[in-house]
Coordinates of C-alpha atoms and ligand atoms in Angstrom, one line a residue:
Chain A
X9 CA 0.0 0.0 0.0
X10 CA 1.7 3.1 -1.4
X11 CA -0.9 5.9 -0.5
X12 CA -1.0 7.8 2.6
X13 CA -3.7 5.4 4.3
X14 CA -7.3 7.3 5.4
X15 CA -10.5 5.1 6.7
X16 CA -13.1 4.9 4.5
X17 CA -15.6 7.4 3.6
X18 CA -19.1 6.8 5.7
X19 CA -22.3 6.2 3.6
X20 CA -23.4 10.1 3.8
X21 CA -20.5 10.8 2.1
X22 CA -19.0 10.1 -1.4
X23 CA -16.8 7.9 -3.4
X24 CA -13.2 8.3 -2.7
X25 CA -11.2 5.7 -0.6
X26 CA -7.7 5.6 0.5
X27 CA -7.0 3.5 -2.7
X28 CA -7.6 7.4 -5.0
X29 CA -6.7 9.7 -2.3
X30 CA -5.1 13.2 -3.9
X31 CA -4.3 14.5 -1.2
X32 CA -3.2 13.5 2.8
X33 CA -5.4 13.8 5.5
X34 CA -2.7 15.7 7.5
X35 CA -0.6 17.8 5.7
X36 CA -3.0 18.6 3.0
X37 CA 0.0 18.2 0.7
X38 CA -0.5 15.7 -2.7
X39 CA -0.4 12.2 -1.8
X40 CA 2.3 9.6 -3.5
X41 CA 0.1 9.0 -6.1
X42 CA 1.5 5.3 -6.0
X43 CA 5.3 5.8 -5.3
X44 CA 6.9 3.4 -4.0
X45 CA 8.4 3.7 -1.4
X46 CA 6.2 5.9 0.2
X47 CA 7.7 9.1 1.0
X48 CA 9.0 9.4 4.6
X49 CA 6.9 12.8 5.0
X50 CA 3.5 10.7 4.6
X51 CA 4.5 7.9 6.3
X52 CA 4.6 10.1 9.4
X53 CA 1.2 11.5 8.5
X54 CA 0.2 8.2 8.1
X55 CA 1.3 7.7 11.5
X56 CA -0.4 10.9 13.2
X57 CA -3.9 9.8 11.6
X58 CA -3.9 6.9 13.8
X59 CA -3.6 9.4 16.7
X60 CA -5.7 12.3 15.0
X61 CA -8.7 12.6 12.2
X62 CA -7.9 13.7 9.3
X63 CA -8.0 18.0 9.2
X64 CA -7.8 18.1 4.6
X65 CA -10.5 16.3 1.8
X66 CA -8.3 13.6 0.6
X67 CA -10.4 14.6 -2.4
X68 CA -9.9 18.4 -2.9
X69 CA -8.0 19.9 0.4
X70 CA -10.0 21.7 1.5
X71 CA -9.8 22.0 5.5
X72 CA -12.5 19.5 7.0
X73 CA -15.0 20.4 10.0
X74 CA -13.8 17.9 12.2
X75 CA -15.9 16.7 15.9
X76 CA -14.0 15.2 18.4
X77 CA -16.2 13.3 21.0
X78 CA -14.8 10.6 23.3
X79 CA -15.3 7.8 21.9
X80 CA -15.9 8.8 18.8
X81 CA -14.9 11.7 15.9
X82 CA -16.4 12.8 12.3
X83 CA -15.1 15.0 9.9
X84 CA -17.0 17.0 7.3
X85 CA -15.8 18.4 3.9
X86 CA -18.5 20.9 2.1
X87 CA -18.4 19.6 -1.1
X88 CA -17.8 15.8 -0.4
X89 CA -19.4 15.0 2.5
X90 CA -18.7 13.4 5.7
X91 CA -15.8 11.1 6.4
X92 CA -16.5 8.6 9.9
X93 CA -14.0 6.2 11.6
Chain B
X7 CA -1.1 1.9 16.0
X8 CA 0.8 2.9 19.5
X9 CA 4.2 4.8 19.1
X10 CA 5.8 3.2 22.2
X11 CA 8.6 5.7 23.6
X12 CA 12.3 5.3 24.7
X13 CA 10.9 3.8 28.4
X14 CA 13.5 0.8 29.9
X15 CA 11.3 -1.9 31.5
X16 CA 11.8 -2.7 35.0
X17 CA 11.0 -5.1 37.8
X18 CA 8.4 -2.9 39.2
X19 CA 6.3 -3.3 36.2
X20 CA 6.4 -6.9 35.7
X21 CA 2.7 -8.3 35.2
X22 CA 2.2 -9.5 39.6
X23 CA 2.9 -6.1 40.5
X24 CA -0.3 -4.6 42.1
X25 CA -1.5 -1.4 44.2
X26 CA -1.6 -3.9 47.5
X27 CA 1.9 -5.6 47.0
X28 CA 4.4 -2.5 46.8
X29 CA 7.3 -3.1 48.0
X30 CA 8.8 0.0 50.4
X31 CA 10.6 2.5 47.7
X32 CA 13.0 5.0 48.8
X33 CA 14.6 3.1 51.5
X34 CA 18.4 2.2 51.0
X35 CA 17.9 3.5 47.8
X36 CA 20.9 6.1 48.5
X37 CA 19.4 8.9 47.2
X38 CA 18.5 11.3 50.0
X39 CA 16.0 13.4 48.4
X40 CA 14.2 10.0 48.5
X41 CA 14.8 9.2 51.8
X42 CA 13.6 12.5 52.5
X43 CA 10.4 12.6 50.8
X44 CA 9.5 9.7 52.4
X45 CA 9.2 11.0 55.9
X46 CA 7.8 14.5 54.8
X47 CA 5.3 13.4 51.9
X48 CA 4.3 9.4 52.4
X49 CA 4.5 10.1 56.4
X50 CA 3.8 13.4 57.6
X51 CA 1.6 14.6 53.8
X52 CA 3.6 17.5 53.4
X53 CA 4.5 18.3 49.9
X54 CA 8.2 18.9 48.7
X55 CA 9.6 22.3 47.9
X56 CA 10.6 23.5 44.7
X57 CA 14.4 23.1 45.8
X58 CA 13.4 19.1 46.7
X59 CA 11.6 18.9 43.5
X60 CA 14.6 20.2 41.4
X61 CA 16.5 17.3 42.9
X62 CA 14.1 15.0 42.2
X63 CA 13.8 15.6 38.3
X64 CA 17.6 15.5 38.5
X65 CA 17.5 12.0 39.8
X66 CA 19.5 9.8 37.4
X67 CA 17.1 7.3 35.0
X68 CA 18.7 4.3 38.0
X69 CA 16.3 5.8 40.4
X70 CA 13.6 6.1 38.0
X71 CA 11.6 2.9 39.5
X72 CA 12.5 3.6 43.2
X73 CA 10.7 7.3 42.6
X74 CA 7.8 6.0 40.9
X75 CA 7.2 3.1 43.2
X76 CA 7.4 6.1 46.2
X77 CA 5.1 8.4 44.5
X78 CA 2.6 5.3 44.1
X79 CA 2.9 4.5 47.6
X80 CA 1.9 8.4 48.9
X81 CA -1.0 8.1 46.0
X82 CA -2.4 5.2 47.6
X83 CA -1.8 6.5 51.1
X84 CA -3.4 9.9 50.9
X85 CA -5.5 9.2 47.9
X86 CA -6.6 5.9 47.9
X87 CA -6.3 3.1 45.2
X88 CA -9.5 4.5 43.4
X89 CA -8.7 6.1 39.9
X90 CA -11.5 8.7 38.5
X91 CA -11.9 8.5 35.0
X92 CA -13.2 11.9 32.7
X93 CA -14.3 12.3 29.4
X94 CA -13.6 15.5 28.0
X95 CA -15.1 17.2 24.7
X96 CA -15.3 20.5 22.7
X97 CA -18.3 22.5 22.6
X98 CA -16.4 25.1 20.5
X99 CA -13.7 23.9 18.8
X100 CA -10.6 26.4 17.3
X101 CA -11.0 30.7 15.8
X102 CA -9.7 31.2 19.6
X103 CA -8.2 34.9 20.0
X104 CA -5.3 34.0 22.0
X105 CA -1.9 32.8 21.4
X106 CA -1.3 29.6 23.4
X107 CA 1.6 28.8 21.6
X108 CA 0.8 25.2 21.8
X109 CA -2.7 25.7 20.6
X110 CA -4.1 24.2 17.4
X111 CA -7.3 26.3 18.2
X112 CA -5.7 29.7 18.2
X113 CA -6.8 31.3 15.4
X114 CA -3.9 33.0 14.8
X115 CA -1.9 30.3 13.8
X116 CA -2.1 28.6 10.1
X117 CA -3.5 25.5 12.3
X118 CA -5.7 23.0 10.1
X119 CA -8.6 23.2 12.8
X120 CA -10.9 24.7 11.4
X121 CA -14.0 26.5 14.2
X122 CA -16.7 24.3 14.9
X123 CA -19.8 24.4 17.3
X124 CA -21.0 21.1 18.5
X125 CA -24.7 20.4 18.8
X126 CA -26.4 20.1 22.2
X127 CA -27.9 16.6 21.4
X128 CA -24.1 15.6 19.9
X129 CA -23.4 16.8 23.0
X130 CA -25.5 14.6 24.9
X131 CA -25.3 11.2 23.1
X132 CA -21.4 12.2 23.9
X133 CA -22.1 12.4 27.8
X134 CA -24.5 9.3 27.8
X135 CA -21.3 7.2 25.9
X136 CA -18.9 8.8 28.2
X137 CA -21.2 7.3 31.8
X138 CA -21.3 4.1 29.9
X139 CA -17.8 3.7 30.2
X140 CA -17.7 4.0 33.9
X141 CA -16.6 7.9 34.2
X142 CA -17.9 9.9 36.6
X143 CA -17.0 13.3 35.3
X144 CA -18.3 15.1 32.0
X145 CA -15.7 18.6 31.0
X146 CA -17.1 20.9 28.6
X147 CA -14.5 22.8 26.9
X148 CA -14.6 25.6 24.9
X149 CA -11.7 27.2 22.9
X150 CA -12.3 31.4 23.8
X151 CA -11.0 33.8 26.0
X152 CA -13.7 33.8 28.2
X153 CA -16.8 33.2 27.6
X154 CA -19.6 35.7 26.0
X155 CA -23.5 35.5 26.8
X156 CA -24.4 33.1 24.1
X157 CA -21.8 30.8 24.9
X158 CA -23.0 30.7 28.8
X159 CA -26.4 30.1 27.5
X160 CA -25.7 27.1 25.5
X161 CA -23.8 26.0 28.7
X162 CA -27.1 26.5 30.8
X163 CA -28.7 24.1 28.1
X164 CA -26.1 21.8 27.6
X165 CA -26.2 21.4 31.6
X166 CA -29.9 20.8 31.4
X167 CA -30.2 18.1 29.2
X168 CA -27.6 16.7 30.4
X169 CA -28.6 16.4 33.6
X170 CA -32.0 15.2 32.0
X171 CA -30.5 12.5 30.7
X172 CA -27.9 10.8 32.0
X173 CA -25.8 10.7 35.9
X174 CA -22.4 12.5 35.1
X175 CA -21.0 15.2 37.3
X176 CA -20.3 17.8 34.5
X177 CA -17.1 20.5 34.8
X178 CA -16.2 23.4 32.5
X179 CA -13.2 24.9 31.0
X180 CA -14.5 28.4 29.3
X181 CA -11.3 30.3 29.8
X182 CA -11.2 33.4 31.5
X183 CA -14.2 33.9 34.1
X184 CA -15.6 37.3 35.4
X185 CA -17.3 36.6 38.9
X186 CA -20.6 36.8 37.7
X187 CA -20.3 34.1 35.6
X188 CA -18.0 32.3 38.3
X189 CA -21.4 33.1 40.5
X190 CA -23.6 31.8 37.5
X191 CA -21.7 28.2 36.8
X192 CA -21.8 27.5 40.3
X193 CA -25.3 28.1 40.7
X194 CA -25.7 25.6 37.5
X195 CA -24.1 23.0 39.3
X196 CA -20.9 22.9 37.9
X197 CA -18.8 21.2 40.2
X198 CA -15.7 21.5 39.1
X199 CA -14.1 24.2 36.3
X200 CA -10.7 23.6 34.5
X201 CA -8.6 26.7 33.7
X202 CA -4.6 25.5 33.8
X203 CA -2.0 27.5 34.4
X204 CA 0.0 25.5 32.0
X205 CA 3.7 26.2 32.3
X206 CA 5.8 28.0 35.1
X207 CA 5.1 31.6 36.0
X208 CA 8.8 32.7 35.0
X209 CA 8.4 30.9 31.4
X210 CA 4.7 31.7 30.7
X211 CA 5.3 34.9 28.5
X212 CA 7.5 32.8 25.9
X213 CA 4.0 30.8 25.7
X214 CA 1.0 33.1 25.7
X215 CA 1.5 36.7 25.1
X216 CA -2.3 37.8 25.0
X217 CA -3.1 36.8 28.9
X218 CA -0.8 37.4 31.7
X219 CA -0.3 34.6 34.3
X220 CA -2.3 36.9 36.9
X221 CA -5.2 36.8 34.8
X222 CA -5.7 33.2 35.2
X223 CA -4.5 33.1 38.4
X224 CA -7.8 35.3 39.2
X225 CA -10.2 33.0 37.7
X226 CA -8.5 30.0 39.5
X227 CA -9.0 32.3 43.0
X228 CA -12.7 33.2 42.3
X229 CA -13.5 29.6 41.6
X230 CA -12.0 28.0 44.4
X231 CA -13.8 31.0 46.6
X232 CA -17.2 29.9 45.0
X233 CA -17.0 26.2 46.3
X234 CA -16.2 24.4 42.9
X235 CA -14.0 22.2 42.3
X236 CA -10.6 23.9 40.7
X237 CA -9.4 21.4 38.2
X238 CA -5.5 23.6 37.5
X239 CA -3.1 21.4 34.8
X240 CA 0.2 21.6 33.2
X241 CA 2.0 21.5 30.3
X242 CA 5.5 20.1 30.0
X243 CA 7.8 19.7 27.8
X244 CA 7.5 22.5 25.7
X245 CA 11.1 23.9 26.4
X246 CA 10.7 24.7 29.9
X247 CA 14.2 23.9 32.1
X248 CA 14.0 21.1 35.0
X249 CA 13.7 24.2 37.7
X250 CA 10.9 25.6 35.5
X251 CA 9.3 22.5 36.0
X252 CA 9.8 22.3 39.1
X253 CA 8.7 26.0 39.9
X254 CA 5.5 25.0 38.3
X255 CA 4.6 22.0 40.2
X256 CA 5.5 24.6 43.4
X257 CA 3.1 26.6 42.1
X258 CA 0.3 24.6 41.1
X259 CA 0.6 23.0 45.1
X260 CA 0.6 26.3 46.2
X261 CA -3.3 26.8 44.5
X262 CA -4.3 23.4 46.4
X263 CA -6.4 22.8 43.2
X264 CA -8.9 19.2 43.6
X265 CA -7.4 18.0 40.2
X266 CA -4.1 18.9 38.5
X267 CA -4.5 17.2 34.6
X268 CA -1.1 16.8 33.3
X269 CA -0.4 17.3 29.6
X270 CA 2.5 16.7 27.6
X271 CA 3.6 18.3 24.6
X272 CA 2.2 16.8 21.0
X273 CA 3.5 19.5 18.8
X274 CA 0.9 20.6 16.4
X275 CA 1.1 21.5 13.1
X276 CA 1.2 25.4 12.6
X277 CA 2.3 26.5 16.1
X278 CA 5.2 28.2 17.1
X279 CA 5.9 24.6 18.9
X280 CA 5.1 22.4 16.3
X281 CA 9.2 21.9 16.2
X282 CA 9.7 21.6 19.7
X283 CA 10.9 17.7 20.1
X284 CA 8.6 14.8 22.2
X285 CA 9.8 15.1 25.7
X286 CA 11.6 11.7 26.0
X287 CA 9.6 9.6 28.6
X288 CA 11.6 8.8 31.1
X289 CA 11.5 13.4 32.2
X290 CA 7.6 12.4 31.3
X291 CA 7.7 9.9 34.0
X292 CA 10.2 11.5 36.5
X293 CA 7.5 14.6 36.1
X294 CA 4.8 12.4 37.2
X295 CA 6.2 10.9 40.2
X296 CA 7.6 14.6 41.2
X297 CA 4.0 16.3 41.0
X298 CA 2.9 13.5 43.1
X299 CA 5.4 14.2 45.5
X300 CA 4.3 18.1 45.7
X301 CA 0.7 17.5 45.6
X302 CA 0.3 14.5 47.7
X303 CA -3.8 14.5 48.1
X304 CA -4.4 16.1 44.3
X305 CA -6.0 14.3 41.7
X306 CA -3.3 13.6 39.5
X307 CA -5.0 12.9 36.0
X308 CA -3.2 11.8 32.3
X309 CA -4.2 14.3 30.2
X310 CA -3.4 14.8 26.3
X311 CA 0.2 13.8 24.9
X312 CA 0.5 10.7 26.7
X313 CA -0.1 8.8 24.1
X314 CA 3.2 10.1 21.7
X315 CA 5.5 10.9 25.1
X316 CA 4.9 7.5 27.0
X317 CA 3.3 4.9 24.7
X318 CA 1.9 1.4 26.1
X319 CA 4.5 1.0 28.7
X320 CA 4.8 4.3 30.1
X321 CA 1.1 4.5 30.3
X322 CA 1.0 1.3 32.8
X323 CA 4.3 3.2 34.9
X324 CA 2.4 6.3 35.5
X325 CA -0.8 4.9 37.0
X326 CA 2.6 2.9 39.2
X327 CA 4.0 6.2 39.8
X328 CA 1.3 8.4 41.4
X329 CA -1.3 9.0 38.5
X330 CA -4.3 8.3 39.8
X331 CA -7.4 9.7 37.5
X332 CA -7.0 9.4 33.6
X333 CA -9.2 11.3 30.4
X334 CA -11.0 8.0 28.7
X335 CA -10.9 8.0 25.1
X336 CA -10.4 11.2 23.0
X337 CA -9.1 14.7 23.9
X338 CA -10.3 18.0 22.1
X339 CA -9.0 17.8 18.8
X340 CA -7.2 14.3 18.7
X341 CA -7.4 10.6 19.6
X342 CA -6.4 8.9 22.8
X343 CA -5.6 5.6 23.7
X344 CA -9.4 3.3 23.1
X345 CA -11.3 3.6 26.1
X346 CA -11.1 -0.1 26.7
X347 CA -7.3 0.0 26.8
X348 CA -7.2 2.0 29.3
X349 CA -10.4 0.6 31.3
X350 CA -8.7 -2.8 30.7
X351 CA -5.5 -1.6 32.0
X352 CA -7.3 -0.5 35.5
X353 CA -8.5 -3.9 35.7
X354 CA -5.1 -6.0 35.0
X355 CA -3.9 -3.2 38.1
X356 CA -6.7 -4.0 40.2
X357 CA -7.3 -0.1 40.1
X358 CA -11.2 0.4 41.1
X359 CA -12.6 3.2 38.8
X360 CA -14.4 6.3 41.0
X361 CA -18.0 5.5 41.9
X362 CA -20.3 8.7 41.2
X363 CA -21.2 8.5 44.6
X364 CA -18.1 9.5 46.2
X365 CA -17.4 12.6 44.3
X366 CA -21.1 14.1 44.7
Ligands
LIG27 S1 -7.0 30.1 25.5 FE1 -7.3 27.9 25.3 S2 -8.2 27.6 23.2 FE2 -7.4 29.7 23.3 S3 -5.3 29.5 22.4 FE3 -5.1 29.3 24.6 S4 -5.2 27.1 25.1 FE4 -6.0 27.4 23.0
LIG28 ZN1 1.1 14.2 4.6
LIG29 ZN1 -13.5 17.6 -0.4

C-alpha cells in the first residue's frame, strides 16, 4: 500500500477511498500518487492519523470540519461529504 | 497503531505487580531526596519544595523505579487506590483569539482546525457514551477567551439536558471567568471548572502573550472562593528547564487545586511549537512521580500527549507512579488511547474506577 492510508468514507459521504486519495489527510499536501516507497513525510502523516482525524479532503483539500467526542470523531468536507471512523 | 517511547522496562512493572503488593521505595535506595520525601510526603503529607523537586527531576534514569514506586505508595496513602476517569469534549472547537503557543485552536496560527460548534444533542449522546464507560465526570470545553452571553447560555442548556438524561458530574473549562459568571456556573451546578495554568510563572510569556499569568490566576482564586472544584493542569515539555518545571509543580501546590491534569507536549502542526521535540519519557515519568510528590492528596489525571511521550508502557508506569485519575478516550481535537485500553488496564492493576457517589 503506497498511498498515505485514510478510513473509508461513511455512507453520507462520497466515493473516494484511500485507494484514490489526492491529497493527505494531515498535511493537505499531494499524496504519492503510488510511489513506491512511500515518501518518509507521509508515512509520518500516516502515522499521526492513527492518533488524530484527518484536518484536509483527501479529495480536494479543503480544510475539513472535524468533531472530536470521546469515543468517537467525524469530519466533514463541504463539497464531499462526511468522512467517519 | 501505538508509538511506544524510549521507556526501559523494569521489575516494578512486571505483570504480579499490584497497588496492594508495593514493596517499600525509597529506602536504602541512596538517594537522599528519597529518603527525605519519604518522611515529609508518604508520612507526615507534606509536599516537597521547589528546591526538593529540582532534585528529584535530577534524579539519574537508576532511580527512576525507586521514585515512581514512592510516588505510588503516597498516592495510595493519601488518595486511595481508586482512579476517576473523565471524558472530555469540545463544545467550541478552534477561531480562539489568544496565542497559546501550543494551541491548534488559536486562530492566529495557520492550524488545520478549522471553528466548529458542537450540537447540544451531539453533545449529549457524547455524555451518555462517556457514563457508559464508567466515568464519573463530563468537561465541557470551549476554545475562547472567556466566555460571552451566548456561549454561557448554550452552557445552561447543555447542563440541562444533560442532567435530563444521564448521571455524570459535568465540569467546564471556558477560559477566562468574570465573577458573575464564576457566581452563574456554580449556581448551574458545575462542580468543578478547568482553567490551567500551563507552564511555570517565570516561562509563561515565551507561551502566551495575549493573557498574563495573573489573569488566570484570578479566575483560578474566584472559583475555588465559590465552592467548585478547581481542576488547575500543566503542560511540559514545551522547552521549559527542570527548575521551570519544578517551579511550576510549586506553584500549582501552592493553589491546592482538587485535580491537576497533566499534559505533555504533542507538537501541532502550525504553532510556534510544532518543532519543539517529544519530551523523552523517562522526564515524562520523572515529572509524574515529582507532581505526586508536591501534591500528595491532588487528583493527578493523564491528560493529552501521553499517548506520543509514553506509549503502552509508560502509560501502565504512570498509573505505578502516582497517577491516579486518567481522560478516557479522546481529547479535544485528537485521539487517545481506546477507552477499553485503558479501562482494561485498570482492571489487569486492580485499580477500582471512582464510583459517582463518592465525588457528589
Ligand atoms: S486560550 Fe485555550 S483555546 Fe485559546 S489558544 Fe489558549 S489554550 Fe488554545
Ligand atoms: Zn502528509
Ligand atoms: Zn472535499
Amino acid at each position: 500500500m503506497n498511498r498515505v492510508s485514510l478510513p473509508n468514507r461513511s455512507t453520507t459521504g462520497v466515493s473516494s477511498s484511500a485507494a484514490t486519495a489526492q491529497f493527505c489527510g494531515h498535511c493537505g499536501e499531494p499524496s504519492d500518487g503510488g510511489a513506491d516507497p512511500t515518501s518518509d513525510v507521509h508515512r509520518r502523516c500516516g502515522e499521526r492519523l492513527a492518533m488524530e482525524p484527518p484536518r484536509y479532503c483527501a479529495d480536494c483539500r479543503r480544510r475539513m470540519k472535524v468533531q472530536v467526542t470521546p469515543l468517537g470523531w467525524s469530519a466533514e468536507c463541504s463539497r464531499h461529504g462526511v468522512l467517519a471512523p | 497503531m501505538t508509538i511506544q517511547a524510549n521507556i526501559a522496562e523494569s521489575d516494578k512493572t512486571s505483570d504480579e505487580t499490584t497497588p496492594a503488593a508495593v514493596p517499600a521505595a525509597g529506602t536504602g535506595t541512596g538517594y537522599g531526596i528519597l529518603e527525605t520525601a519519604r518522611r515529609q510526603v508518604l508520612e507526615d503529607g507534606i509536599g516537597l519544595t521547589q528546591a526538593q523537586l529540582e532534585e528529584v527531576l535530577r534524579l539519574p534514569d537508576e532511580a527512576l523505579p525507586a521514585t515512581l514506586q514512592l510516588a505510588h505508595e503516597v498516592r495510595l496513602k493519601h488518595c486511595g487506590e481508586d482512579v476517576e476517569v473523565e471524558g472530555i469534549i469540545s463544545i467550541k472547537t478552534g477561531g480562539c483569539p489568544e496565542d497559546c503557543h501550543f494551541c491548534s485552536q488559536s486562530g492566529l496560527f495557520d492550524s488545520p482546525v478549522r471553528g466548529v460548534w458542537l450540537d447540544i444533542p451531539e453533545l449529549v449522546k457524547a455524555a451518555k457514551e462517556t457514563a457508559a464507560t464508567g466515568a464519573t465526570e463530563f468537561c465541557i470545553v470551549a476554545a475562547v477567551r472567556g466566555p460571552d452571553i451566548k456561549l454561557m447560555n448554550q452552557i445552561k442548556f447543555a447542563i440541562d439536558r444533560i442532567n435530563e438524561a444521564v448521571d455524570i458530574n459535568i465540569a467546564c473549562s471556558l477560559g477566562m471567568l468574570t465573577q458573575r459568571q464564576v457566581n452563574q456556573l456554580a449556581e448551574w451546578g458545575v462542580h468543578r471548572y478547568n482553567h490551567n495554568l500551563e507552564t511555570a510563572r517565570s516561562y509563561f510569556p515565551e507561551v502566551v502573550t495575549t493573557h498574563s499569568y495573573e489573569e488566570r490566576l484570578d479566575t483560578c482564586n474566584m472559583v475555588k472562593a465559590a465552592g467548585m472544584e478547581l481542576c488547575c493542569g500543566a503542560l511540559i515539555g514545551m522547552g521549559e528547564t527542570l527548575e521551570q518545571r519544578a517551579e511550576l509543580a510549586a506553584q500549582l501546590a501552592a493553589l491546592e487545586p482538587h485535580e491537576v491534569p497533566l499534559n505533555f507536549l504533542n507538537p501541532r502542526p502550525g504553532t510556534p511549537l510544532e518543532n519543539q521535540g517529544i519530551m523523552d519519557g523517562k522526564d515524562a515519568l520523572r515529572a509524574i512521580a515529582a507532581f505526586r510528590l508536591a501534591m500528595p492528596r491532588t487528583v493527578l489525571r493523564y491528560a493529552g500527549g501521553r499517548e506520543l511521550t509514553l506509549g503502552d508502557l509508560g502509560t501502565r508506569e504512570g498509573l505505578l507512579g502516582g497517577i491516579n485519575a486518567v481522560i478516557v478516550g479522546n481529547y479535544l481535537t485528537t485521539l487517545g488511547r481506546p477507552a477499553t485500553a485503558d479501562l482494561n488496564l485498570l482492571v489487569e492493576l486492580n485499580m477500582p474506577i471512582k464510583e459517582l457517589q463518592k465525588t457528589l
